[in-house]
């Protein structure tokens, strides 16, 4: 049986959402299972160990809203936008106190509790929400066929 490797996952947060980026290029066959308490990911792609199957499972510190959350696959990886249920800053992403070695801070997106949202960030959030709505509409149309 072939080994399943763990990809690097970069994360950042805002008061109302979490951003995750799975560092895995040319992803195929993604299998994502998201509920209020956890995320399980498995896919084939090109990561730090080359072209292999990669996967991870994480239990969140607090609850997310899987119905409002989304993910998308890009040539550079898989991006998640997870909506927090409690709309509060979290001390950490995962339930366990010791950070998993594959989990890294995404400093490009990181904001602290005291930081204000810039207009560019608000525009990016608006575009992401539009994309989420378009994707959902396309999915619903495809399901009708």
Short mmCIF file of N, CA and C in Angstrom, two decimals:
data_model
loop_
_atom_site.label_atom_id
_atom_site.label_comp_id
_atom_site.label_asym_id
_atom_site.label_seq_id
_atom_site.Cartn_x
_atom_site.Cartn_y
_atom_site.Cartn_z
N UNK A 1 0.84 -1.18 0.00
CA UNK A 1 0.00 0.00 0.00
C UNK A 1 0.88 1.24 0.00
N UNK A 2 0.61 2.18 -0.88
CA UNK A 2 1.40 3.39 -1.01
C UNK A 2 1.19 4.31 0.19
N UNK A 3 2.24 5.01 0.56
CA UNK A 3 2.17 5.93 1.69
C UNK A 3 1.35 7.17 1.33
N UNK A 4 0.66 7.70 2.31
CA UNK A 4 -0.06 8.95 2.16
C UNK A 4 0.75 10.00 2.91
N UNK A 5 1.16 11.05 2.19
CA UNK A 5 1.96 12.11 2.78
C UNK A 5 1.07 13.25 3.26
N UNK A 6 1.62 14.07 4.13
CA UNK A 6 0.88 15.21 4.66
C UNK A 6 1.39 16.49 3.99
N UNK A 7 0.50 17.26 3.36
CA UNK A 7 0.94 18.50 2.73
C UNK A 7 1.08 19.62 3.77
N UNK A 8 1.81 20.67 3.42
CA UNK A 8 1.84 21.85 4.26
C UNK A 8 0.49 22.56 4.11
N UNK A 9 -0.04 23.05 5.21
CA UNK A 9 -1.30 23.78 5.21
C UNK A 9 -1.03 25.12 5.89
N UNK A 10 -1.33 26.21 5.17
CA UNK A 10 -1.12 27.55 5.68
C UNK A 10 -2.47 28.13 6.10
N UNK A 11 -2.51 28.79 7.26
CA UNK A 11 -3.78 29.29 7.76
C UNK A 11 -3.66 30.72 8.25
N UNK A 12 -4.79 31.41 8.20
CA UNK A 12 -4.92 32.76 8.74
C UNK A 12 -6.37 32.92 9.19
N UNK A 13 -6.61 33.98 9.97
CA UNK A 13 -7.98 34.17 10.43
C UNK A 13 -8.36 35.64 10.42
N UNK A 14 -9.65 35.84 10.37
CA UNK A 14 -10.31 37.11 10.62
C UNK A 14 -11.30 36.83 11.74
N UNK A 15 -11.97 37.85 12.19
CA UNK A 15 -12.92 37.64 13.29
C UNK A 15 -14.01 36.65 12.90
N UNK A 16 -14.43 36.66 11.63
CA UNK A 16 -15.57 35.85 11.21
C UNK A 16 -15.22 34.65 10.34
N UNK A 17 -13.96 34.48 9.96
CA UNK A 17 -13.62 33.37 9.05
C UNK A 17 -12.18 32.92 9.20
N UNK A 18 -11.93 31.75 8.64
CA UNK A 18 -10.60 31.16 8.60
C UNK A 18 -10.21 30.94 7.14
N UNK A 19 -8.96 31.11 6.84
CA UNK A 19 -8.44 30.86 5.50
C UNK A 19 -7.41 29.74 5.61
N UNK A 20 -7.57 28.70 4.80
CA UNK A 20 -6.60 27.62 4.73
C UNK A 20 -6.13 27.47 3.30
N UNK A 21 -4.84 27.21 3.12
CA UNK A 21 -4.30 26.97 1.79
C UNK A 21 -3.45 25.70 1.86
N UNK A 22 -3.88 24.68 1.12
CA UNK A 22 -3.16 23.41 1.07
C UNK A 22 -2.12 23.53 -0.04
N UNK A 23 -0.85 23.39 0.32
CA UNK A 23 0.27 23.56 -0.60
C UNK A 23 0.46 22.28 -1.41
N UNK A 24 -0.34 22.14 -2.45
CA UNK A 24 -0.36 20.93 -3.27
C UNK A 24 -0.74 21.33 -4.69
N UNK A 25 0.19 21.23 -5.61
CA UNK A 25 -0.05 21.65 -6.99
C UNK A 25 -0.66 20.51 -7.81
N UNK A 26 -1.35 20.89 -8.87
CA UNK A 26 -1.93 19.94 -9.82
C UNK A 26 -2.78 18.88 -9.13
N UNK A 27 -3.69 19.32 -8.30
CA UNK A 27 -4.53 18.43 -7.50
C UNK A 27 -5.53 17.69 -8.38
N UNK A 28 -5.68 16.39 -8.11
CA UNK A 28 -6.72 15.61 -8.77
C UNK A 28 -7.41 14.75 -7.71
N UNK A 29 -8.65 14.45 -7.98
CA UNK A 29 -9.47 13.62 -7.10
C UNK A 29 -9.49 14.09 -5.64
N UNK A 30 -9.80 15.39 -5.39
CA UNK A 30 -9.86 15.82 -3.99
C UNK A 30 -11.06 15.21 -3.28
N UNK A 31 -10.85 14.76 -2.08
CA UNK A 31 -11.90 14.24 -1.23
C UNK A 31 -11.90 15.10 0.03
N UNK A 32 -12.95 15.91 0.21
CA UNK A 32 -13.03 16.84 1.33
C UNK A 32 -14.25 16.49 2.16
N UNK A 33 -14.04 16.34 3.45
CA UNK A 33 -15.14 16.11 4.38
C UNK A 33 -15.03 17.18 5.46
N UNK A 34 -16.04 18.03 5.51
CA UNK A 34 -16.05 19.15 6.46
C UNK A 34 -17.32 19.08 7.29
N UNK A 35 -17.16 19.16 8.59
CA UNK A 35 -18.32 19.32 9.47
C UNK A 35 -18.00 20.44 10.47
N UNK A 36 -18.85 20.66 11.43
CA UNK A 36 -18.67 21.76 12.37
C UNK A 36 -17.37 21.68 13.16
N UNK A 37 -16.89 20.46 13.36
CA UNK A 37 -15.77 20.26 14.26
C UNK A 37 -14.46 19.85 13.59
N UNK A 38 -14.51 19.43 12.32
CA UNK A 38 -13.28 18.90 11.72
C UNK A 38 -13.26 19.02 10.20
N UNK A 39 -12.05 18.87 9.66
CA UNK A 39 -11.82 18.85 8.22
C UNK A 39 -10.92 17.66 7.91
N UNK A 40 -11.35 16.86 6.94
CA UNK A 40 -10.55 15.75 6.45
C UNK A 40 -10.33 15.98 4.96
N UNK A 41 -9.08 15.88 4.54
CA UNK A 41 -8.70 16.16 3.15
C UNK A 41 -7.82 15.04 2.64
N UNK A 42 -8.06 14.66 1.37
CA UNK A 42 -7.23 13.65 0.71
C UNK A 42 -7.27 13.92 -0.78
N UNK A 43 -6.10 13.90 -1.44
CA UNK A 43 -6.03 14.15 -2.88
C UNK A 43 -4.67 13.73 -3.42
N UNK A 44 -4.63 13.55 -4.74
CA UNK A 44 -3.36 13.34 -5.43
C UNK A 44 -2.87 14.68 -5.92
N UNK A 45 -1.57 14.89 -5.84
CA UNK A 45 -1.00 16.14 -6.31
C UNK A 45 0.50 16.16 -6.11
N UNK A 46 1.09 17.30 -6.47
CA UNK A 46 2.53 17.47 -6.35
C UNK A 46 2.82 18.37 -5.15
N UNK A 47 3.35 17.76 -4.10
CA UNK A 47 3.68 18.49 -2.88
C UNK A 47 5.17 18.44 -2.60
N UNK A 48 5.54 18.64 -1.36
CA UNK A 48 6.95 18.66 -0.96
C UNK A 48 7.66 17.34 -1.22
N UNK A 49 6.94 16.24 -1.24
CA UNK A 49 7.53 14.91 -1.47
C UNK A 49 7.34 14.43 -2.90
N UNK A 50 6.91 15.34 -3.82
CA UNK A 50 6.71 14.94 -5.20
C UNK A 50 5.25 14.58 -5.48
N UNK A 51 5.04 13.86 -6.57
CA UNK A 51 3.69 13.48 -6.99
C UNK A 51 3.25 12.24 -6.20
N UNK A 52 2.30 12.43 -5.29
CA UNK A 52 1.83 11.35 -4.42
C UNK A 52 0.41 11.64 -3.97
N UNK A 53 -0.10 10.73 -3.16
CA UNK A 53 -1.36 10.98 -2.47
C UNK A 53 -1.03 11.69 -1.16
N UNK A 54 -1.79 12.76 -0.86
CA UNK A 54 -1.59 13.55 0.35
C UNK A 54 -2.90 13.61 1.11
N UNK A 55 -2.79 13.78 2.41
CA UNK A 55 -3.99 13.89 3.21
C UNK A 55 -3.71 14.38 4.62
N UNK A 56 -4.75 14.86 5.28
CA UNK A 56 -4.65 15.27 6.67
C UNK A 56 -6.05 15.32 7.26
N UNK A 57 -6.09 15.36 8.58
CA UNK A 57 -7.33 15.51 9.32
C UNK A 57 -7.04 16.47 10.46
N UNK A 58 -7.93 17.42 10.68
CA UNK A 58 -7.75 18.33 11.81
C UNK A 58 -9.07 18.56 12.52
N UNK A 59 -8.98 18.65 13.85
CA UNK A 59 -10.13 18.97 14.68
C UNK A 59 -9.99 20.44 15.09
N UNK A 60 -11.02 21.24 14.76
CA UNK A 60 -10.96 22.67 15.02
C UNK A 60 -11.09 22.98 16.51
N UNK A 61 -10.52 24.11 16.91
CA UNK A 61 -10.63 24.58 18.28
C UNK A 61 -12.08 24.88 18.64
N UNK A 62 -12.79 25.51 17.69
CA UNK A 62 -14.20 25.86 17.87
C UNK A 62 -14.96 25.43 16.61
N UNK A 63 -16.24 25.76 16.54
CA UNK A 63 -17.07 25.30 15.43
C UNK A 63 -17.02 26.23 14.23
N UNK A 64 -17.13 25.61 13.04
CA UNK A 64 -17.28 26.36 11.80
C UNK A 64 -18.66 26.02 11.22
N UNK A 65 -19.09 26.82 10.25
CA UNK A 65 -20.38 26.59 9.58
C UNK A 65 -20.10 25.94 8.23
N UNK A 66 -20.27 24.62 8.11
CA UNK A 66 -19.95 23.95 6.84
C UNK A 66 -20.84 24.39 5.68
N UNK A 67 -22.06 24.83 5.97
CA UNK A 67 -22.97 25.25 4.90
C UNK A 67 -22.51 26.55 4.24
N UNK A 68 -21.93 27.44 4.99
CA UNK A 68 -21.47 28.73 4.47
C UNK A 68 -20.01 28.70 4.02
N UNK A 69 -19.30 27.66 4.39
CA UNK A 69 -17.88 27.54 4.04
C UNK A 69 -17.73 26.97 2.63
N UNK A 70 -16.55 27.18 2.06
CA UNK A 70 -16.33 26.70 0.69
C UNK A 70 -14.85 26.40 0.47
N UNK A 71 -14.58 25.70 -0.63
CA UNK A 71 -13.20 25.50 -1.05
C UNK A 71 -13.15 25.52 -2.56
N UNK A 72 -11.96 25.77 -3.07
CA UNK A 72 -11.75 25.73 -4.52
C UNK A 72 -10.36 25.20 -4.80
N UNK A 73 -10.25 24.53 -5.94
CA UNK A 73 -8.97 23.99 -6.37
C UNK A 73 -8.38 24.93 -7.41
N UNK A 74 -7.11 25.30 -7.21
CA UNK A 74 -6.39 26.15 -8.14
C UNK A 74 -5.15 25.38 -8.61
N UNK A 75 -4.46 25.86 -9.63
CA UNK A 75 -3.23 25.17 -10.05
C UNK A 75 -2.16 25.14 -8.94
N UNK A 76 -2.21 26.10 -8.00
CA UNK A 76 -1.21 26.16 -6.93
C UNK A 76 -1.62 25.42 -5.67
N UNK A 77 -2.86 24.97 -5.58
CA UNK A 77 -3.27 24.28 -4.37
C UNK A 77 -4.77 24.29 -4.18
N UNK A 78 -5.18 24.06 -2.96
CA UNK A 78 -6.60 24.06 -2.60
C UNK A 78 -6.79 25.12 -1.53
N UNK A 79 -7.74 26.02 -1.76
CA UNK A 79 -8.00 27.12 -0.84
C UNK A 79 -9.36 26.92 -0.17
N UNK A 80 -9.37 27.08 1.14
CA UNK A 80 -10.60 26.97 1.93
C UNK A 80 -10.93 28.32 2.55
N UNK A 81 -12.20 28.65 2.57
CA UNK A 81 -12.70 29.79 3.32
C UNK A 81 -13.76 29.22 4.24
N UNK A 82 -13.42 29.13 5.52
CA UNK A 82 -14.28 28.52 6.51
C UNK A 82 -14.90 29.60 7.37
N UNK A 83 -16.22 29.60 7.48
CA UNK A 83 -16.94 30.61 8.26
C UNK A 83 -17.06 30.13 9.71
N UNK A 84 -16.62 30.98 10.62
CA UNK A 84 -16.72 30.66 12.05
C UNK A 84 -18.17 30.80 12.51
N UNK A 85 -18.59 29.92 13.42
CA UNK A 85 -19.94 30.05 13.95
C UNK A 85 -20.02 31.13 15.02
N UNK A 86 -18.93 31.34 15.77
CA UNK A 86 -19.00 32.26 16.91
C UNK A 86 -18.50 33.68 16.60
N UNK A 87 -17.94 33.92 15.43
CA UNK A 87 -17.47 35.25 15.03
C UNK A 87 -16.56 35.88 16.08
N UNK A 88 -15.59 35.10 16.55
CA UNK A 88 -14.61 35.57 17.53
C UNK A 88 -13.22 35.14 17.10
N UNK A 89 -12.21 35.87 17.59
CA UNK A 89 -10.83 35.49 17.31
C UNK A 89 -10.50 34.23 18.09
N UNK A 90 -9.81 33.31 17.43
CA UNK A 90 -9.42 32.05 18.06
C UNK A 90 -7.96 32.16 18.52
N UNK A 91 -7.65 31.46 19.61
CA UNK A 91 -6.27 31.42 20.10
C UNK A 91 -5.38 30.57 19.19
N UNK A 92 -5.99 29.58 18.57
CA UNK A 92 -5.28 28.68 17.65
C UNK A 92 -6.32 28.03 16.73
N UNK A 93 -5.87 27.35 15.71
CA UNK A 93 -6.78 26.72 14.75
C UNK A 93 -7.31 25.38 15.24
N UNK A 94 -6.43 24.57 15.78
CA UNK A 94 -6.80 23.19 16.11
C UNK A 94 -7.02 22.99 17.60
N UNK A 95 -7.75 21.93 17.90
CA UNK A 95 -8.09 21.62 19.28
C UNK A 95 -6.85 21.29 20.12
N UNK A 96 -5.94 20.52 19.55
CA UNK A 96 -4.74 20.14 20.30
C UNK A 96 -3.86 21.36 20.56
N UNK A 97 -3.26 21.42 21.74
CA UNK A 97 -2.45 22.58 22.10
C UNK A 97 -1.15 22.66 21.32
N UNK A 98 -0.54 21.52 21.05
CA UNK A 98 0.70 21.50 20.27
C UNK A 98 0.36 21.56 18.79
N UNK A 99 0.87 22.58 18.11
CA UNK A 99 0.58 22.77 16.69
C UNK A 99 1.16 21.62 15.87
N UNK A 100 0.36 21.02 14.97
CA UNK A 100 0.88 19.98 14.08
C UNK A 100 2.00 20.55 13.20
N UNK A 101 3.00 19.75 12.90
CA UNK A 101 4.16 20.25 12.14
C UNK A 101 3.82 20.67 10.72
N UNK A 102 2.74 20.16 10.15
CA UNK A 102 2.37 20.52 8.79
C UNK A 102 1.61 21.84 8.71
N UNK A 103 1.18 22.39 9.85
CA UNK A 103 0.37 23.60 9.89
C UNK A 103 1.25 24.82 10.07
N UNK A 104 1.13 25.78 9.13
CA UNK A 104 1.96 26.99 9.12
C UNK A 104 1.06 28.23 9.08
N UNK A 105 1.56 29.34 9.56
CA UNK A 105 0.83 30.60 9.48
C UNK A 105 0.99 31.18 8.09
N UNK A 106 -0.11 31.64 7.50
CA UNK A 106 -0.08 32.31 6.21
C UNK A 106 0.08 33.80 6.48
N UNK A 107 1.33 34.27 6.51
CA UNK A 107 1.61 35.65 6.87
C UNK A 107 1.10 36.64 5.83
N UNK A 108 0.86 36.20 4.60
CA UNK A 108 0.30 37.08 3.57
C UNK A 108 -1.13 37.48 3.91
N UNK A 109 -1.83 36.62 4.64
CA UNK A 109 -3.24 36.88 4.96
C UNK A 109 -3.48 37.14 6.44
N UNK A 110 -2.48 36.98 7.26
CA UNK A 110 -2.67 37.06 8.70
C UNK A 110 -3.04 38.46 9.15
N UNK A 111 -3.99 38.56 10.07
CA UNK A 111 -4.35 39.80 10.74
C UNK A 111 -4.51 39.49 12.22
N UNK A 112 -4.14 40.44 13.05
CA UNK A 112 -4.35 40.30 14.48
C UNK A 112 -5.69 40.91 14.85
N UNK A 113 -6.12 40.63 16.05
CA UNK A 113 -7.42 41.10 16.50
C UNK A 113 -7.54 42.62 16.41
N UNK A 114 -6.48 43.34 16.67
CA UNK A 114 -6.52 44.80 16.65
C UNK A 114 -6.39 45.41 15.27
N UNK A 115 -6.02 44.64 14.27
CA UNK A 115 -5.85 45.17 12.92
C UNK A 115 -7.20 45.48 12.29
N UNK A 116 -7.24 46.56 11.51
CA UNK A 116 -8.47 46.88 10.80
C UNK A 116 -8.41 46.31 9.39
N UNK A 117 -9.57 46.02 8.84
CA UNK A 117 -9.65 45.50 7.48
C UNK A 117 -9.45 46.65 6.50
N UNK A 118 -8.58 46.48 5.54
CA UNK A 118 -8.36 47.50 4.54
C UNK A 118 -9.42 47.38 3.44
N UNK A 119 -9.52 48.40 2.62
CA UNK A 119 -10.47 48.36 1.52
C UNK A 119 -10.15 47.22 0.57
N UNK A 120 -8.87 46.97 0.33
CA UNK A 120 -8.48 45.88 -0.56
C UNK A 120 -8.93 44.54 0.00
N UNK A 121 -8.81 44.35 1.28
CA UNK A 121 -9.25 43.10 1.91
C UNK A 121 -10.76 42.94 1.80
N UNK A 122 -11.48 44.05 2.01
CA UNK A 122 -12.93 43.98 1.89
C UNK A 122 -13.35 43.66 0.46
N UNK A 123 -12.64 44.23 -0.52
CA UNK A 123 -12.93 43.94 -1.92
C UNK A 123 -12.65 42.46 -2.23
N UNK A 124 -11.55 41.95 -1.71
CA UNK A 124 -11.21 40.54 -1.93
C UNK A 124 -12.29 39.64 -1.32
N UNK A 125 -12.76 39.98 -0.14
CA UNK A 125 -13.81 39.19 0.51
C UNK A 125 -15.10 39.25 -0.30
N UNK A 126 -15.42 40.42 -0.85
CA UNK A 126 -16.63 40.56 -1.67
C UNK A 126 -16.53 39.70 -2.92
N UNK A 127 -15.34 39.71 -3.57
CA UNK A 127 -15.16 38.90 -4.78
C UNK A 127 -15.22 37.41 -4.46
N UNK A 128 -14.68 37.02 -3.33
CA UNK A 128 -14.72 35.61 -2.93
C UNK A 128 -16.16 35.17 -2.69
N UNK A 129 -16.96 36.03 -2.07
CA UNK A 129 -18.36 35.70 -1.84
C UNK A 129 -19.12 35.59 -3.17
N UNK A 130 -18.83 36.49 -4.11
CA UNK A 130 -19.45 36.40 -5.44
C UNK A 130 -19.07 35.08 -6.11
N UNK A 131 -17.81 34.72 -6.02
CA UNK A 131 -17.34 33.46 -6.60
C UNK A 131 -18.05 32.27 -5.95
N UNK A 132 -18.21 32.32 -4.63
CA UNK A 132 -18.89 31.25 -3.91
C UNK A 132 -20.34 31.13 -4.39
N UNK A 133 -21.01 32.25 -4.55
CA UNK A 133 -22.39 32.23 -5.01
C UNK A 133 -22.50 31.68 -6.44
N UNK A 134 -21.58 32.12 -7.33
CA UNK A 134 -21.58 31.62 -8.71
C UNK A 134 -21.33 30.12 -8.74
N UNK A 135 -20.37 29.67 -7.94
CA UNK A 135 -20.06 28.24 -7.89
C UNK A 135 -21.24 27.43 -7.40
N UNK A 136 -21.89 27.94 -6.37
CA UNK A 136 -23.06 27.25 -5.83
C UNK A 136 -24.17 27.18 -6.87
N UNK A 137 -24.39 28.27 -7.60
CA UNK A 137 -25.42 28.30 -8.62
C UNK A 137 -25.10 27.30 -9.73
N UNK A 138 -23.85 27.25 -10.17
CA UNK A 138 -23.44 26.30 -11.22
C UNK A 138 -23.62 24.86 -10.74
N UNK A 139 -23.28 24.62 -9.49
CA UNK A 139 -23.43 23.28 -8.92
C UNK A 139 -24.91 22.88 -8.89
N UNK A 140 -25.76 23.79 -8.46
CA UNK A 140 -27.19 23.50 -8.40
C UNK A 140 -27.75 23.24 -9.79
N UNK A 141 -27.30 24.01 -10.79
CA UNK A 141 -27.75 23.80 -12.17
C UNK A 141 -27.29 22.44 -12.68
N UNK A 142 -26.07 22.08 -12.37
CA UNK A 142 -25.54 20.78 -12.82
C UNK A 142 -26.30 19.62 -12.18
N UNK A 143 -26.73 19.81 -10.94
CA UNK A 143 -27.48 18.76 -10.26
C UNK A 143 -28.87 18.56 -10.85
N UNK A 144 -29.41 19.59 -11.48
CA UNK A 144 -30.73 19.48 -12.10
C UNK A 144 -30.69 18.67 -13.39
N UNK A 145 -29.52 18.61 -14.01
CA UNK A 145 -29.40 17.91 -15.31
C UNK A 145 -29.43 16.42 -15.16
#
